[in-house]
XYZ file of C-alpha atoms in Angstrom:
319
model
C -88.288 -82.538 -24.011
C -86.952 -85.594 -25.784
C -83.399 -84.130 -25.516
C -83.854 -83.833 -21.763
C -84.782 -87.478 -21.444
C -81.619 -88.365 -23.419
C -79.170 -86.142 -21.488
C -80.200 -87.311 -18.029
C -79.357 -90.989 -18.624
C -76.109 -89.977 -20.318
C -75.089 -87.874 -17.326
C -75.963 -90.701 -14.931
C -73.980 -93.132 -17.055
C -70.974 -90.746 -17.155
C -71.071 -90.359 -13.354
C -71.198 -94.144 -12.912
C -68.272 -94.659 -15.307
C -66.254 -91.875 -13.657
C -66.774 -93.300 -10.158
C -65.755 -96.778 -11.340
C -62.398 -95.676 -12.792
C -59.293 -94.864 -10.739
C -55.651 -94.203 -11.577
C -52.540 -95.475 -9.818
C -49.272 -93.601 -10.442
C -45.641 -94.655 -9.880
C -45.487 -93.553 -6.234
C -48.766 -95.147 -5.127
C -50.356 -98.497 -4.423
C -54.053 -99.116 -3.880
C -56.181 -101.493 -1.851
C -59.817 -101.742 -2.933
C -62.362 -102.277 -0.168
C -66.018 -103.196 -0.228
C -68.047 -102.282 2.836
C -64.739 -101.817 4.738
C -63.234 -105.199 3.790
C -60.367 -105.543 1.335
C -61.139 -107.412 -1.869
C -58.875 -108.603 -4.608
C -55.135 -108.093 -4.777
C -53.484 -104.705 -4.191
C -52.772 -102.596 -7.263
C -49.034 -101.845 -7.124
C -48.345 -101.127 -10.803
C -49.162 -97.732 -12.329
C -52.138 -97.654 -14.691
C -55.898 -97.275 -15.127
C -58.142 -99.588 -13.079
C -61.874 -100.159 -12.559
C -64.044 -100.822 -9.515
C -67.716 -101.033 -8.693
C -69.066 -97.553 -8.145
C -70.428 -96.495 -4.771
C -69.988 -99.842 -2.993
C -66.199 -100.143 -3.532
C -63.650 -97.650 -2.222
C -59.949 -97.095 -3.064
C -57.351 -96.742 -0.318
C -54.084 -95.181 -1.488
C -50.752 -95.873 0.187
C -47.297 -94.429 -0.713
C -44.860 -96.739 -2.441
C -41.722 -94.618 -1.950
C -39.524 -94.319 1.166
C -41.108 -92.772 4.225
C -39.477 -90.966 7.116
C -39.651 -91.898 10.777
C -38.055 -89.566 13.347
C -37.990 -90.857 16.911
C -38.284 -88.741 20.027
C -34.959 -88.164 21.835
C -34.789 -90.035 25.094
C -32.508 -90.768 28.019
C -30.984 -94.255 27.893
C -28.436 -95.858 30.273
C -25.557 -97.838 28.761
C -24.096 -101.045 30.126
C -21.406 -99.060 31.965
C -24.131 -97.004 33.707
C -23.608 -93.865 31.646
C -26.816 -91.945 30.937
C -26.995 -90.497 27.437
C -29.531 -88.778 25.208
C -30.217 -90.733 22.017
C -31.982 -89.325 18.951
C -32.825 -91.898 16.236
C -34.324 -91.728 12.756
C -35.238 -94.381 10.173
C -36.457 -94.886 6.618
C -39.188 -97.420 5.809
C -41.647 -98.397 3.110
C -44.845 -100.354 2.643
C -44.095 -103.659 0.884
C -47.427 -105.421 1.512
C -50.233 -102.858 1.217
C -53.003 -105.413 1.914
C -51.425 -106.575 5.167
C -50.594 -102.955 6.004
C -54.246 -101.961 5.553
C -55.562 -104.876 7.587
C -53.198 -104.300 10.542
C -52.397 -100.595 10.923
C -54.826 -99.177 8.329
C -52.863 -95.997 7.571
C -49.495 -94.217 7.871
C -50.431 -92.625 11.192
C -51.095 -96.015 12.720
C -47.838 -97.326 11.270
C -45.891 -94.472 12.890
C -47.209 -95.473 16.299
C -46.054 -99.067 15.721
C -42.631 -97.854 14.569
C -42.291 -95.734 17.709
C -42.861 -98.769 19.909
C -40.725 -101.250 17.971
C -37.703 -99.127 16.988
C -37.469 -97.277 20.313
C -37.588 -100.599 22.128
C -34.815 -102.073 19.947
C -32.653 -98.950 20.395
C -32.984 -99.148 24.173
C -32.266 -102.883 24.215
C -29.032 -102.546 22.253
C -27.708 -99.393 23.930
C -28.324 -100.785 27.417
C -26.635 -104.065 26.430
C -23.273 -102.520 25.471
C -20.824 -99.931 26.879
C -20.979 -96.365 25.603
C -17.928 -96.743 23.392
C -19.697 -99.364 21.261
C -22.366 -96.801 20.363
C -20.137 -93.820 19.595
C -17.171 -95.421 17.831
C -16.750 -97.779 14.889
C -13.176 -98.939 15.434
C -10.197 -98.512 17.751
C -8.583 -96.010 15.365
C -6.259 -93.641 17.208
C -7.835 -90.216 17.428
C -6.014 -87.092 16.369
C -5.226 -84.621 19.139
C -7.521 -81.941 17.720
C -10.381 -84.183 16.618
C -13.576 -82.899 18.182
C -17.124 -84.147 18.446
C -18.759 -87.021 20.249
C -15.586 -89.078 19.818
C -13.999 -86.885 22.481
C -16.578 -88.204 24.911
C -15.688 -91.778 24.037
C -12.014 -91.637 24.866
C -10.711 -95.184 24.831
C -8.495 -94.431 27.825
C -11.652 -94.189 29.924
C -14.190 -96.348 28.075
C -12.126 -99.307 26.934
C -11.739 -100.974 23.555
C -14.295 -101.316 20.760
C -15.355 -104.940 20.236
C -18.624 -104.511 18.306
C -18.776 -100.955 16.992
C -21.502 -98.485 16.113
C -22.270 -99.953 12.692
C -23.001 -103.400 14.124
C -25.110 -101.900 16.898
C -27.244 -100.136 14.269
C -27.421 -103.320 12.203
C -28.563 -105.217 15.311
C -31.304 -102.635 15.941
C -32.548 -103.041 12.373
C -32.440 -106.858 12.518
C -34.294 -106.925 15.823
C -37.006 -104.550 14.578
C -37.645 -106.029 11.137
C -39.329 -109.351 12.148
C -41.897 -107.434 14.190
C -42.580 -105.051 11.312
C -43.081 -107.897 8.843
C -46.448 -108.517 10.524
C -47.562 -105.061 9.350
C -46.304 -105.270 5.753
C -43.509 -102.782 6.523
C -39.865 -103.027 5.460
C -37.364 -101.105 7.590
C -34.798 -99.844 5.079
C -32.348 -98.097 7.399
C -31.867 -96.928 10.989
C -29.403 -94.268 12.112
C -28.432 -92.655 15.394
C -28.804 -88.962 14.605
C -27.301 -87.684 17.832
C -25.780 -89.047 21.036
C -24.911 -86.846 23.986
C -24.483 -87.044 27.716
C -27.382 -86.023 29.909
C -27.095 -82.581 31.486
C -26.049 -83.938 34.883
C -23.054 -85.710 33.379
C -22.069 -83.083 30.810
C -20.469 -80.692 33.299
C -18.071 -83.282 34.710
C -17.288 -84.596 31.219
C -16.596 -81.123 29.850
C -14.448 -80.337 32.902
C -12.413 -83.471 32.224
C -12.104 -82.561 28.541
C -10.943 -79.040 29.460
C -8.375 -80.484 31.876
C -7.106 -82.822 29.166
C -6.801 -79.984 26.672
C -4.961 -77.875 29.247
C -2.615 -80.786 29.881
C -1.946 -81.124 26.164
C -1.447 -77.347 25.870
C 0.977 -77.375 28.812
C 2.885 -80.202 27.179
C 3.194 -78.174 23.983
C 4.288 -75.142 25.991
C 6.962 -77.174 27.794
C 8.205 -78.604 24.521
C 8.232 -75.103 23.048
C 10.174 -73.706 26.003
C 12.662 -76.561 25.759
C 13.111 -75.909 22.058
C 13.515 -72.186 22.777
C 16.224 -72.921 25.359
C 17.948 -75.168 22.850
C 17.848 -72.446 20.194
C 19.109 -69.857 22.681
C 21.953 -72.175 23.719
C 22.946 -72.712 20.104
C 22.719 -68.958 19.539
C 24.996 -68.169 22.517
C 27.407 -70.882 21.458
C 27.530 -69.538 17.927
C 27.892 -65.975 19.212
C 30.850 -66.956 21.388
C 32.412 -68.817 18.481
C 32.038 -65.805 16.187
C 33.327 -63.434 18.890
C 36.305 -65.725 19.582
C 37.175 -65.972 15.908
C 36.792 -62.189 15.507
C 39.005 -61.565 18.570
C 41.620 -63.967 17.253
C 41.543 -62.304 13.829
C 41.789 -58.851 15.438
C 44.739 -59.954 17.550
C 46.436 -61.414 14.507
C 45.905 -58.168 12.583
C 47.080 -56.143 15.564
C 50.164 -58.331 15.963
C 50.994 -57.969 12.304
C 50.505 -54.190 12.572
C 52.751 -54.005 15.654
C 55.365 -56.091 13.924
C 55.177 -53.860 10.865
C 55.440 -50.729 13.047
C 58.425 -52.204 14.917
C 60.078 -53.026 11.613
C 59.530 -49.473 10.377
C 60.876 -48.080 13.672
C 63.921 -50.311 13.398
C 64.588 -49.181 9.845
C 64.250 -45.546 10.862
C 66.558 -46.065 13.856
C 69.161 -47.810 11.763
C 69.278 -44.951 9.276
C 70.021 -42.242 11.924
C 69.989 -43.371 15.539
C 70.761 -39.934 16.909
C 67.967 -38.214 14.995
C 65.534 -41.041 15.910
C 66.444 -40.641 19.574
C 65.905 -36.895 19.272
C 62.409 -37.344 17.781
C 61.414 -39.857 20.420
C 62.657 -37.484 23.153
C 60.575 -34.646 21.700
C 57.526 -36.927 21.720
C 58.272 -37.717 25.333
C 58.634 -34.019 26.212
C 55.344 -33.255 24.484
C 53.407 -36.065 26.164
C 55.008 -36.005 29.600
C 55.344 -32.262 30.354
C 52.854 -29.407 30.268
C 52.109 -26.276 32.271
C 50.864 -28.274 35.227
C 53.804 -30.710 35.267
C 56.736 -30.589 37.674
C 59.832 -32.795 37.299
C 62.737 -33.160 39.664
C 65.728 -34.550 37.768
C 69.481 -34.502 38.220
C 71.508 -32.434 35.801
C 73.154 -35.497 34.305
C 69.834 -37.184 33.415
C 69.570 -38.528 29.874
C 66.145 -36.894 29.605
C 67.889 -33.445 29.669
C 70.638 -34.436 27.318
C 69.196 -32.502 24.369
C 68.482 -29.437 26.548
C 72.128 -29.386 27.663
C 73.420 -29.515 24.120
C 71.152 -26.674 22.947
C 73.340 -23.795 21.681
C 70.684 -21.298 20.837
C 70.454 -17.731 22.107
C 67.766 -18.493 24.585
C 68.775 -19.706 27.967
C 68.105 -23.267 28.934
C 64.711 -23.497 30.688
C 64.818 -24.221 34.324
C 62.847 -27.238 35.340
C 61.821 -27.610 38.953
């Protein structure tokens, strides 16, 4: 019975001590409230802290970076081009006491971020032409570069004077003073995606297709011109080779004819009568056959060797 009277106070004391102790880790910061009102300074350093049990409550807030993802929306630019803009940001709580007193929690802070950042994005995009939002500089684009930069062709949208980076910086600088009142620091803002609205996309894509076809046709024309040039060089080279081959062949043929004439001359000089006889036989063989008919006088030189034939056979009669 005595033990029971001892344990009960100890348990009550342990419960009171447990409810008066709280821990803050590296990623948290705490605001202590009493009857709904903040008391003392926020606890931003990790460690073990104490509070009055029951009547004081701890409100934990993240210390690390938090994500904000805006809803995509249709925004007109200064040059009256309607585009879809999707934005995201990173933020953190730098004054937890002010944060608690103004927005109370992360959900309330998200609603404030929606209003402030979306408003700044619309203000800046509507204040500048489309090219300022989609391009950083006036760098010349490569022919095959694709993406949103194709939609911001400087031939149609002009020159970049501010650039995307400065537009984003302006959005951040315009939003931050309003967020200071809530103990929020806006670390970074980025445009996740920019695209034309559906009504404009078809005409833009048609123009892009026409441009690509024009570029392709230019390449085809250049290729055909180069092909004609190669074909012309080929024909020229072929004629040159054929001409040189013909000249070489004629030279060889001339030398062969000269050599044959020389050999004929030598043979004739050795025995003119025998040479004349052989040439006449060749003529007989080539000029006369069974189907041939010659009408010659009896004193023709062609029959000279027939006349002088002294064999037993009679001289053939030639009609």
